[in-house]
């Protein structure tokens, strides 16, 4: 019988193993896809950015291919179980009594009447659970429920477990709370002052008697150059707070199992911190708790704190001995918040006569709401994350995060970087207008090169900023549009820079735990089980980890299963925040897979009697590179490797290399790699109404290497959607008495499909030397540039610079009216349309761009490159840190006395002495 | 919000009498379901019939996560009294697939990135399946009009629209979506099975 042979054959003379799972759709292994194998490994994929340390591991299996999320079939069939979908027999319904007051002392709580209702099984208040918790170990300031004071409307007062929801709600109504109302603070400026009753008694140290939670002062660089700038842009910004707006409200199920252990089912981004907090609050060891991460219906940072309601569920379940499920209404989500901080930012950008950015001065006052949350980090990020990708002569930052009686702000996509990035990019645009140069040319001539150091000492490895800008400029037809479109129609550019994984884990440990650990297990069936604690919140982390293992072992992704839900079975992972998962978890997965790969190669070498180094891995087959007929199937190699020991297991871990400076706060913003992005947005603004409509966005993002281009594009487009919300419509509105006016999705305006413009995602691959297969983050960075791109486009359309977000029609029209008055114009249609005639400086910029492009290309490919420190553009020797060669080069993290005589807004937080806070009547 | 008011509480909807309810959900007959006569369909579907694929996102008719088909017409189950649907035919996301054969829109949602976190997905899927039932070749505007009541926070809608086009292509080509339970990749390739 004639037979067609489609792929590789078994090596003659070798007996095939029995075939578990035979009868598959694809009986033959595919040929190695040479298009996916880099040139340096004998394939056909070009490597214009040089080689990567993982190149030799590529098998062409799945990295770089558009891969549907591995769990997507659960989602599309409705089988995915989110928080509220966990239904355990015999469950009770938990509900939470929340404070109706902004700020009040709890005199007493009377639960007797509520407890008497039939069907009410437990009522708990804060008195019995006084242990503090919080996401950062240094700022634990939350309780399961209010102990003495409620600090914002919606703060937790008591919780109830009952047979059904109606009974639980009835019980809440019958709980009598006697409040002594205190004077609330809603205005963040007032929180800078000393008050009689600070919102938190922070124990040992206090910044005066004020509500300043964290203050930062940083000065880097030579401030001489800044004193007489050629051009300056000064702006005072107001940013409204925004909420994540994930579609799944928080929900949690707690169940104390017969073994006496607690399993907490929760849609969490960071299960490990919940794990720690539960142990603190419940006073049981961590090993007695299993945190089960359910499917997460969107996180964006809003599900990354350990939450009081999670503690409540565990407390209620412990008391009743039955499972307890708590699900939020949408308004409770808004009162829990942790969204982006409302902030007031003063941004001054200075440029010298050579069109170099000789100074950035930023002062950011951010409104933290009632709790610290990630506040320490946010306060730093508002400053340090806009010191790149440009080379800067000097940087001055004062930041303060204050407590107010509002729902707490926290981490949200683009954590801390978004608002100040918007401000600095508008400053640059403004300066370019003053200098009469093209803003893209300006940026291209002021970029840091690859493998350099920023002004604050961050280590830049790969940087694709130049390519992002150039590709966006080409794609959007910039030359034909910028400053050339008619009135009411404009285009603008904005850039972004974001960390790819935080260099210091939050729970820093002297034992030097790794950031991420991944375990692999392969048994006789050949399928690979990955155990990882990385929390898939919809971004596709399970998929990326599966792809990495699939790539190294040469098995199709269908043969990989990811077990990432239970803390019992997954190695500790720090969770999905700071855009760390792809970088750190995929790196850990690769190192785990390398161990298995070695075993397989060793077994193959033994079977075929060839040297291990001559082997390569293809689709489910391991063979000699020069003679593909010699080799064995994956399963045969596996079974050989399993002889006498059974299932293969391995463990891989990732830790960031040592890096960064030594000054206080040097670790904030440190990352093993950074992502870069440049967006152009085209908008139409109706001058007669102030309505802004974004019509198209060109979005270039440097993600190092797109492991899964489908997901990267999804993240880019999704980021645009979220950023557009913040820039145009979304706002947490607080009324005059400080009440939240729009805690629902009707009044909180998330863009619908009609508001969403077409987005052209442009993936730029800079091939990071340390990233997994060259990859960096793509989850948060893509949000940053959309805000300034839209704002700058609005200026291009009608010549008005906004300094307040969101740009709602009423605000914009007020500015239009004001401008009409100043210019004495009758109709908004007569507003002057911005134009551009290039000045002499444009030539300087273009020349410098060409020089720098060559410099960058050389640094990319030359592996023996010299160091490059920020400051070189200003005449310093590139290989020596500027502070070592210039005595005027400041590096300071405390304000001088001279500064304190005239501090700026957030800077005035430094007027307070750090003191031991004394309680009233405490003489000690 | 529950329990936030200091004033004596007057329930918006007084507790109703118990009532018997029946419907055909995803071709399955549910008879004699004991519900509160004022129960909301969303609660009945989730709590009494186990249709947990129907999601609760906002309780206000703003997010579209709870959309179901009632006699083939998309409705928000959080704004529908269960009593109104007595005896009717209800389709939820669980009823879109034909056994292990996914509905084309389910398949393309997975393949084109229409679903990221997946929480809004059930609502989108039932709305789009109704659209495709009526119009197997919708243009961008028709798709946008159909899904304007659904919020998605992850995807920015673009890949959802692409998924709809891809599903329309499948429907028009009359291509069968393969059975999801057939063997996946064979881990032992390269052996000539014909020989044996």
XYZ file of C-alpha atoms in Angstrom, chain A residues 53-678:
626
model
C 20.110 34.914 25.178
C 17.098 32.680 24.508
C 17.646 32.354 20.766
C 19.038 28.826 20.996
C 15.862 27.689 22.768
C 13.511 28.642 19.961
C 11.747 25.753 18.308
C 9.240 27.736 16.294
C 6.342 26.245 18.257
C 4.364 29.125 19.616
C 6.287 32.235 20.547
C 5.452 35.097 18.225
C 2.296 33.419 16.947
C -1.172 34.817 17.457
C -2.373 32.523 20.215
C -5.907 32.531 21.616
C -5.952 32.644 25.401
C -5.660 29.124 26.778
C -8.714 29.646 28.971
C -10.851 31.388 26.377
C -13.169 28.429 25.799
C -14.228 28.553 29.421
C -15.057 32.193 29.010
C -17.031 31.936 25.781
C -19.144 29.073 27.041
C -20.066 30.742 30.313
C -18.254 28.056 32.291
C -15.611 30.345 33.724
C -16.190 30.704 37.439
C -15.704 34.225 38.730
C -15.948 35.260 42.373
C -19.713 35.176 42.687
C -19.963 31.951 40.664
C -18.379 29.908 43.428
C -21.385 28.281 45.039
C -20.662 25.918 47.886
C -23.579 23.945 49.284
C -24.944 25.265 52.561
C -23.580 28.741 51.884
C -24.516 31.873 53.756
C -24.803 35.328 52.281
C -22.609 38.000 53.789
C -23.336 41.715 53.583
C -21.470 44.693 54.894
C -22.734 47.662 56.879
C -20.996 50.763 55.595
C -20.544 54.188 57.040
C -22.920 56.923 55.888
C -20.511 59.552 57.244
C -17.290 60.895 55.831
C -15.523 60.926 59.125
C -16.864 59.869 62.477
C -15.939 58.166 65.676
C -17.917 55.056 66.513
C -19.238 55.455 70.045
C -21.099 52.176 70.145
C -22.655 49.522 67.979
C -25.779 47.705 69.076
C -26.366 44.499 67.169
C -28.835 42.841 69.522
C -31.932 43.615 67.515
C -30.309 42.445 64.295
C -29.078 39.251 65.896
C -32.593 38.408 66.985
C -33.815 38.175 63.395
C -34.369 34.538 62.444
C -31.896 33.500 59.776
C -29.117 35.813 60.939
C -26.200 33.623 61.945
C -23.425 36.021 62.748
C -22.696 39.692 63.115
C -19.151 40.907 63.531
C -17.733 44.343 64.167
C -14.250 45.765 64.170
C -13.783 45.536 67.934
C -12.827 41.866 67.842
C -10.468 42.183 64.886
C -8.032 44.943 65.564
C -5.021 43.697 63.645
C -3.833 45.980 60.916
C -3.127 44.965 57.384
C -2.298 46.661 54.110
C -0.613 45.884 50.843
C 2.695 47.515 51.768
C 4.296 46.136 54.925
C 5.451 49.626 55.910
C 2.031 51.225 55.751
C -0.458 48.793 57.207
C -3.383 51.038 58.080
C -6.514 49.032 57.328
C -8.744 46.958 59.552
C -11.237 44.287 58.619
C -13.866 46.720 59.902
C -13.616 50.138 61.491
C -12.254 49.838 65.013
C -12.720 53.331 66.358
C -13.278 55.625 63.422
C -14.878 55.461 60.012
C -12.768 57.353 57.516
C -14.906 57.680 54.413
C -18.449 57.142 53.256
C -18.625 53.438 52.591
C -16.014 52.452 55.170
C -16.816 49.081 56.693
C -18.574 49.122 60.068
C -19.967 45.632 60.541
C -20.702 42.486 58.584
C -23.553 40.040 58.700
C -23.950 36.444 57.617
C -27.492 35.261 57.001
C -29.427 32.526 55.266
C -30.297 34.779 52.364
C -29.697 38.248 51.063
C -33.011 39.736 52.180
C -32.391 38.630 55.756
C -28.836 39.950 55.663
C -30.039 43.330 54.414
C -32.734 43.417 57.065
C -30.113 42.729 59.723
C -27.964 45.619 58.448
C -30.917 47.916 58.894
C -31.362 46.824 62.475
C -27.784 47.416 63.529
C -27.661 50.624 65.535
C -24.465 52.605 65.336
C -23.884 55.685 67.435
C -21.521 58.009 65.595
C -19.766 61.111 66.815
C -19.330 63.066 63.626
C -15.899 64.553 63.074
C -14.889 67.300 60.705
C -13.967 65.676 57.436
C -11.269 66.790 54.999
C -12.001 66.525 51.306
C -9.667 69.103 49.874
C -6.225 67.593 49.429
C -4.538 70.955 50.008
C -6.024 71.110 53.491
C -4.532 67.735 54.286
C -1.103 69.337 54.145
C -1.895 71.353 57.268
C -1.775 70.335 60.870
C -5.158 69.372 62.256
C -6.496 68.381 65.606
C -7.563 64.904 64.578
C -5.409 63.436 61.799
C -7.206 60.730 59.845
C -4.687 58.120 60.933
C -2.736 57.652 64.079
C 0.270 56.199 62.390
C 1.960 54.976 65.498
C 5.585 55.728 65.869
C 6.210 58.408 63.313
C 4.071 61.210 62.105
C 4.690 64.004 59.666
C 3.739 66.883 61.913
C 0.126 66.711 62.957
C -0.889 66.660 59.325
C -2.459 64.135 56.998
C 0.611 63.780 54.841
C 1.033 60.069 54.232
C 4.204 60.195 52.164
C 6.446 62.957 50.918
C 9.248 62.785 48.423
C 11.934 65.256 47.500
C 14.388 64.567 44.722
C 16.930 66.695 42.916
C 19.249 65.390 40.270
C 21.457 67.160 37.787
C 22.954 70.536 37.125
C 20.500 73.275 37.925
C 22.758 76.035 36.598
C 21.689 75.262 33.051
C 18.063 75.561 34.001
C 18.276 79.010 35.484
C 18.369 80.819 32.175
C 16.377 78.612 29.842
C 15.827 79.399 26.190
C 12.178 78.451 26.484
C 9.972 77.253 29.301
C 6.558 75.787 29.684
C 4.802 76.167 33.002
C 1.459 74.664 33.750
C -0.682 73.876 36.753
C -2.712 70.740 36.225
C -5.769 69.238 37.822
C -6.484 65.574 37.262
C -9.725 63.996 38.372
C -9.649 60.576 39.994
C -10.792 57.670 37.884
C -11.949 54.178 38.721
C -10.837 50.953 37.076
C -14.356 50.186 35.963
C -13.779 46.447 35.713
C -17.018 44.685 34.851
C -16.918 42.150 37.668
C -17.759 43.618 41.071
C -15.634 42.308 43.929
C -16.860 39.008 45.317
C -15.420 36.546 47.772
C -16.279 33.149 49.190
C -14.697 31.856 52.391
C -14.906 28.259 53.464
C -13.305 26.644 56.499
C -12.813 23.071 55.444
C -13.176 20.037 57.717
C -9.395 19.923 58.005
C -9.547 23.234 59.838
C -7.999 25.061 56.945
C -9.455 28.103 55.270
C -9.971 28.291 51.534
C -10.684 31.769 50.292
C -12.056 32.038 46.773
C -11.426 35.501 45.461
C -10.862 37.244 42.138
C -7.493 38.669 43.092
C -4.572 40.030 41.149
C -2.253 39.442 44.059
C -3.349 36.322 45.973
C -0.108 36.205 47.911
C -0.709 39.484 49.752
C -4.202 38.376 50.666
C -2.653 35.212 51.984
C -0.331 37.211 54.243
C -3.039 39.602 55.366
C -5.443 36.792 56.236
C -2.790 35.253 58.425
C -2.314 38.605 60.180
C -5.981 39.284 60.759
C -7.152 35.756 61.566
C -4.038 35.026 63.597
C -3.414 31.661 62.000
C -0.281 30.556 60.171
C -0.118 30.963 56.417
C 0.040 27.232 55.816
C -3.454 26.913 57.242
C -4.851 29.033 54.406
C -5.403 28.261 50.758
C -6.127 31.258 48.583
C -7.932 30.203 45.448
C -7.900 32.756 42.674
C -11.103 32.472 40.687
C -11.381 33.840 37.178
C -10.903 37.590 37.517
C -13.389 39.818 35.712
C -10.919 42.596 35.117
C -8.429 44.015 37.564
C -6.364 46.899 36.173
C -4.882 47.360 39.651
C -8.238 47.514 41.387
C -8.032 44.002 42.739
C -4.456 44.126 43.936
C -4.893 45.246 47.528
C -5.869 42.759 50.191
C -9.389 43.929 50.969
C -11.318 44.219 54.224
C -14.299 42.355 52.778
C -12.052 39.352 52.189
C -11.207 39.411 55.883
C -14.916 39.783 56.741
C -15.881 36.710 54.735
C -13.238 34.619 56.488
C -14.255 35.957 59.888
C -17.940 35.233 59.279
C -17.248 31.769 57.932
C -15.132 30.997 60.960
C -17.835 32.115 63.321
C -20.702 30.288 61.606
C -18.843 27.196 60.468
C -20.463 27.572 57.066
C -19.250 28.934 53.734
C -19.925 32.658 53.321
C -20.261 34.499 50.043
C -20.026 38.272 49.821
C -20.693 40.021 46.531
C -20.567 43.758 46.007
C -23.127 45.974 44.446
C -21.600 48.325 41.921
C -21.679 51.298 44.301
C -19.661 49.319 46.820
C -17.020 48.913 44.119
C -16.811 52.682 43.783
C -16.635 53.156 47.550
C -13.829 50.615 47.721
C -12.153 52.351 44.774
C -8.294 52.147 44.747
C -8.498 53.969 41.432
C -6.152 56.550 40.016
C -5.292 59.378 42.406
C -6.863 62.752 41.851
C -3.889 65.064 41.653
C -2.672 68.603 41.271
C 0.536 68.747 39.344
C 2.700 71.735 38.632
C 4.888 70.955 35.666
C 7.685 73.175 34.435
C 9.786 72.102 31.478
C 12.837 74.093 30.421
C 14.779 73.864 27.193
C 18.143 75.445 26.337
C 19.199 77.147 23.115
C 20.319 73.828 21.690
C 16.815 72.412 22.082
C 17.900 70.122 24.920
C 15.665 69.528 27.908
C 17.765 71.256 30.530
C 15.255 70.950 33.320
C 12.035 69.363 34.473
C 10.462 70.596 37.683
C 7.493 68.676 38.960
C 5.395 69.170 42.020
C 2.672 66.602 42.541
C 0.096 66.637 45.285
C -1.908 63.449 45.157
C -5.099 62.623 46.972
C -4.774 59.203 48.537
C -8.194 59.024 50.101
C -8.630 57.302 53.420
C -5.951 54.612 53.289
C -2.306 54.231 52.347
C -2.741 51.369 49.868
C 0.223 51.505 47.440
C 0.766 55.172 48.382
C 4.516 55.106 48.996
C 5.073 53.736 45.531
C 2.568 56.039 43.856
C 4.237 59.096 45.354
C 7.583 58.111 43.892
C 6.129 57.034 40.542
C 4.537 60.435 40.017
C 8.057 61.769 39.803
C 10.573 59.226 38.660
C 8.580 57.690 35.839
C 8.737 60.783 33.657
C 12.493 61.139 33.728
C 12.853 59.013 30.610
C 13.014 58.337 27.656
C 14.584 61.784 27.271
C 18.030 62.911 28.278
C 17.566 65.593 30.900
C 19.889 68.237 32.321
C 18.208 68.449 35.701
C 15.213 67.057 37.487
C 13.497 68.447 40.511
C 10.576 66.597 42.073
C 8.497 67.218 45.126
C 5.602 64.896 45.735
C 3.188 64.373 48.568
C 0.388 61.911 49.055
C -2.187 62.921 51.586
C -5.004 61.204 53.394
C -8.482 62.647 52.885
C -11.942 61.375 53.824
C -12.622 59.811 50.461
C -12.535 56.225 49.244
C -8.876 55.241 49.002
C -6.938 55.691 45.797
C -4.485 53.018 44.833
C -2.871 51.338 41.901
C -4.426 51.616 38.495
C -3.052 50.697 35.090
C -0.055 52.964 34.535
C 0.307 53.323 38.295
C 1.390 56.818 39.292
C 2.933 57.574 35.931
C -0.090 58.556 33.898
C -0.874 62.064 35.095
C 2.631 63.438 35.291
C 3.415 61.837 31.941
C 0.484 63.682 30.419
C 1.713 66.938 31.944
C 5.312 66.575 30.791
C 4.357 65.579 27.255
C 2.133 68.623 26.972
C 4.963 70.752 28.304
C 7.225 69.449 25.561
C 4.551 70.104 22.941
C 4.142 73.619 24.239
C 7.878 74.250 24.059
C 8.015 72.896 20.521
C 5.293 75.374 19.604
C 7.325 78.187 21.168
C 10.512 77.072 19.412
C 8.679 76.496 16.120
C 9.966 72.985 15.710
C 8.264 69.700 15.004
C 7.467 67.856 18.253
C 8.404 64.453 16.842
C 11.762 65.803 15.650
C 12.290 67.349 19.058
C 11.709 64.045 20.796
C 13.865 62.097 18.344
C 16.779 64.414 19.053
C 16.554 64.080 22.830
C 16.296 60.338 23.411
C 18.507 58.247 25.622
C 20.400 55.523 23.751
C 20.081 51.791 24.429
C 22.038 50.504 27.425
C 22.175 53.782 29.247
C 21.348 55.212 32.599
C 18.618 57.763 33.287
C 19.068 60.841 35.423
C 17.674 58.992 38.453
C 19.947 56.020 37.861
C 17.530 53.602 36.180
C 19.194 51.117 33.907
C 17.786 51.292 30.390
C 18.527 48.194 28.364
C 16.556 47.995 25.138
C 14.765 51.107 23.952
C 12.510 51.132 20.921
C 11.350 54.715 21.365
C 12.995 55.958 18.185
C 11.364 53.279 16.080
C 8.007 53.916 17.758
C 8.144 57.602 16.868
C 9.358 57.015 13.336
C 6.771 54.359 12.581
C 3.925 56.390 14.025
C 5.041 59.441 12.061
C 4.943 57.431 8.882
C 1.719 55.560 9.592
C -0.348 58.613 10.439
C 0.983 60.736 7.596
C 2.215 63.258 10.161
C 4.026 65.587 7.755
C 0.845 66.171 5.800
C -1.381 66.646 8.822
C 0.414 68.296 11.732
C -0.526 71.979 11.942
C -2.019 71.671 8.467
C -5.502 70.396 9.242
C -8.419 72.860 9.252
C -9.791 74.434 12.429
C -11.514 71.859 14.599
C -9.451 69.022 13.231
C -6.083 68.130 14.687
C -3.420 65.573 15.316
C -1.122 65.209 18.306
C 1.706 63.089 19.562
C 2.446 61.664 23.000
C 5.014 59.265 24.378
C 5.164 56.837 27.250
C 7.667 55.014 29.395
C 6.859 52.337 31.916
C 8.462 49.747 34.125
C 8.433 46.112 33.123
C 8.255 44.573 36.547
C 9.212 46.258 39.765
C 12.862 45.682 40.608
C 12.158 45.386 44.296
C 9.346 43.093 45.351
C 6.984 44.647 47.885
C 7.771 42.008 50.439
C 11.482 42.452 50.296
C 13.169 39.752 52.192
C 16.725 39.390 53.374
C 16.550 35.782 52.215
C 16.526 36.984 48.623
C 13.461 35.129 47.508
C 12.971 35.154 43.779
C 10.302 37.368 42.209
C 8.710 34.471 40.396
C 8.908 30.711 40.548
C 7.427 28.180 38.126
C 7.181 24.420 38.526
C 6.790 21.933 35.697
C 5.590 18.371 35.839
C 5.524 15.971 32.911
C 4.202 12.457 33.322
C 3.943 9.560 30.874
C 1.128 11.099 28.873
C 3.492 13.784 27.646
C 1.274 16.660 28.654
C 3.019 19.374 30.606
C 1.547 20.742 33.818
C 2.712 24.204 34.790
C 2.323 25.338 38.355
C 2.597 29.059 38.702
C 1.163 31.607 41.059
C 0.919 34.269 38.367
C -2.605 35.621 38.461
C -4.279 35.571 35.083
C -6.662 38.498 35.237
C -7.618 38.318 31.597
C -4.359 39.709 30.283
C -3.284 36.216 29.257
C -0.502 35.384 31.693
C -1.428 31.688 31.700
C -1.132 31.775 27.938
C 2.241 33.480 27.918
C 3.691 31.041 30.433
C 2.273 28.103 28.455
C 3.721 29.541 25.257
C 7.167 29.886 26.797
C 7.210 26.256 27.919
C 5.721 25.099 24.643
C 8.427 26.952 22.775
C 11.323 25.484 24.697
C 10.043 21.899 24.721
C 8.735 21.921 21.169
C 5.275 20.705 22.134
C 2.063 22.295 20.889
C 0.289 24.540 23.341
C -2.667 22.125 23.461
C -0.463 19.758 25.444
C 0.176 22.304 28.159
C -2.088 22.899 31.123
C -1.602 25.700 33.559
C -2.537 25.332 37.193
C -2.319 28.768 38.677
C -5.300 29.066 40.969
C -4.479 27.620 44.378
C -1.798 28.878 46.686
C -1.612 25.256 47.917
C -0.217 24.050 44.616
C 1.427 27.089 43.077
C 4.806 28.385 44.117
C 4.650 31.877 45.629
C 4.294 34.569 43.049
C 4.031 38.233 43.813
C 1.028 38.669 41.555
C -0.159 40.685 38.615
C 0.971 44.244 39.173
C 3.688 46.585 37.920
C 3.559 44.814 34.552
C 5.804 42.112 35.892
C 4.174 38.859 34.878
C 5.359 38.312 31.328
C 8.853 39.423 32.125
C 9.339 37.578 35.371
C 7.078 34.551 35.062
C 7.991 33.721 31.520
C 11.647 34.012 32.499
C 11.052 31.633 35.400
C 9.095 29.282 33.127
C 11.896 29.267 30.592
C 14.467 28.336 33.199
C 12.221 25.534 34.450
C 11.728 24.313 30.889
C 15.465 24.416 30.229
C 15.943 21.797 32.943
C 13.424 19.467 31.301
C 14.907 20.202 27.915
C 18.304 19.109 29.150
C 16.806 15.823 30.356
C 15.137 15.223 27.014
C 18.298 15.999 25.065
C 20.316 13.707 27.307
C 17.850 10.864 26.798
C 17.799 11.392 23.046
C 21.559 11.457 22.888
C 21.595 8.158 24.703
C 18.978 6.493 22.479
C 20.497 7.678 19.218
C 24.058 7.485 20.396
C 24.907 10.981 19.249
C 26.273 13.972 21.061
C 23.808 16.094 22.981
C 25.058 19.301 21.446
C 24.202 18.174 17.940
C 20.496 17.918 18.726
C 17.697 20.370 18.133
C 14.049 20.268 19.120
C 11.244 20.545 16.635
C 7.542 19.870 16.851
C 7.277 16.867 19.216
C 10.552 15.516 17.982
C 14.191 15.748 18.906
C 16.737 15.142 16.207
C 20.160 15.874 14.857
C 20.369 19.279 13.338
C 22.465 18.164 10.382
C 20.617 14.899 9.765
C 16.964 15.201 10.743
C 16.384 11.508 10.056
C 18.284 10.684 13.204
C 16.165 11.393 16.211
C 13.285 10.293 18.363
C 9.854 11.505 19.142
C 9.294 13.709 22.135
C 7.422 10.956 23.902
C 10.193 8.451 23.420
C 12.784 10.810 24.767
C 10.477 11.589 27.658
C 9.925 7.951 28.519
C 13.621 7.283 28.383
C 14.223 10.219 30.699
C 11.592 8.895 33.087
C 13.283 5.544 33.523
C 13.568 4.643 37.187
C 12.155 7.967 38.380
C 8.722 8.619 36.906
C 7.381 12.042 36.213
C 9.886 14.724 35.334
C 9.671 17.778 37.530
C 11.596 20.983 37.520
C 11.563 24.378 39.093
C 12.699 27.676 37.651
C 12.929 31.073 39.228
C 13.620 34.644 38.277
C 15.253 37.406 40.250
C 16.205 40.825 38.969
C 19.894 41.594 38.705
C 21.346 44.079 41.204
C 20.951 47.597 39.896
C 20.156 51.187 40.727
C 21.567 53.889 42.927
C 21.883 54.081 46.689
C 19.944 57.255 47.491
C 16.713 57.043 49.481
C 13.983 55.989 47.111
C 16.442 54.720 44.500
C 14.537 51.455 44.272
C 11.240 53.074 43.321
C 10.805 52.784 39.600
C 13.715 50.411 39.174
C 12.906 47.666 36.732
C 14.839 45.053 34.809
C 13.483 46.587 31.597
C 11.289 49.431 30.446
C 8.672 49.665 27.754
C 8.285 52.648 25.456
C 5.451 53.890 23.338
C 4.454 56.699 21.016
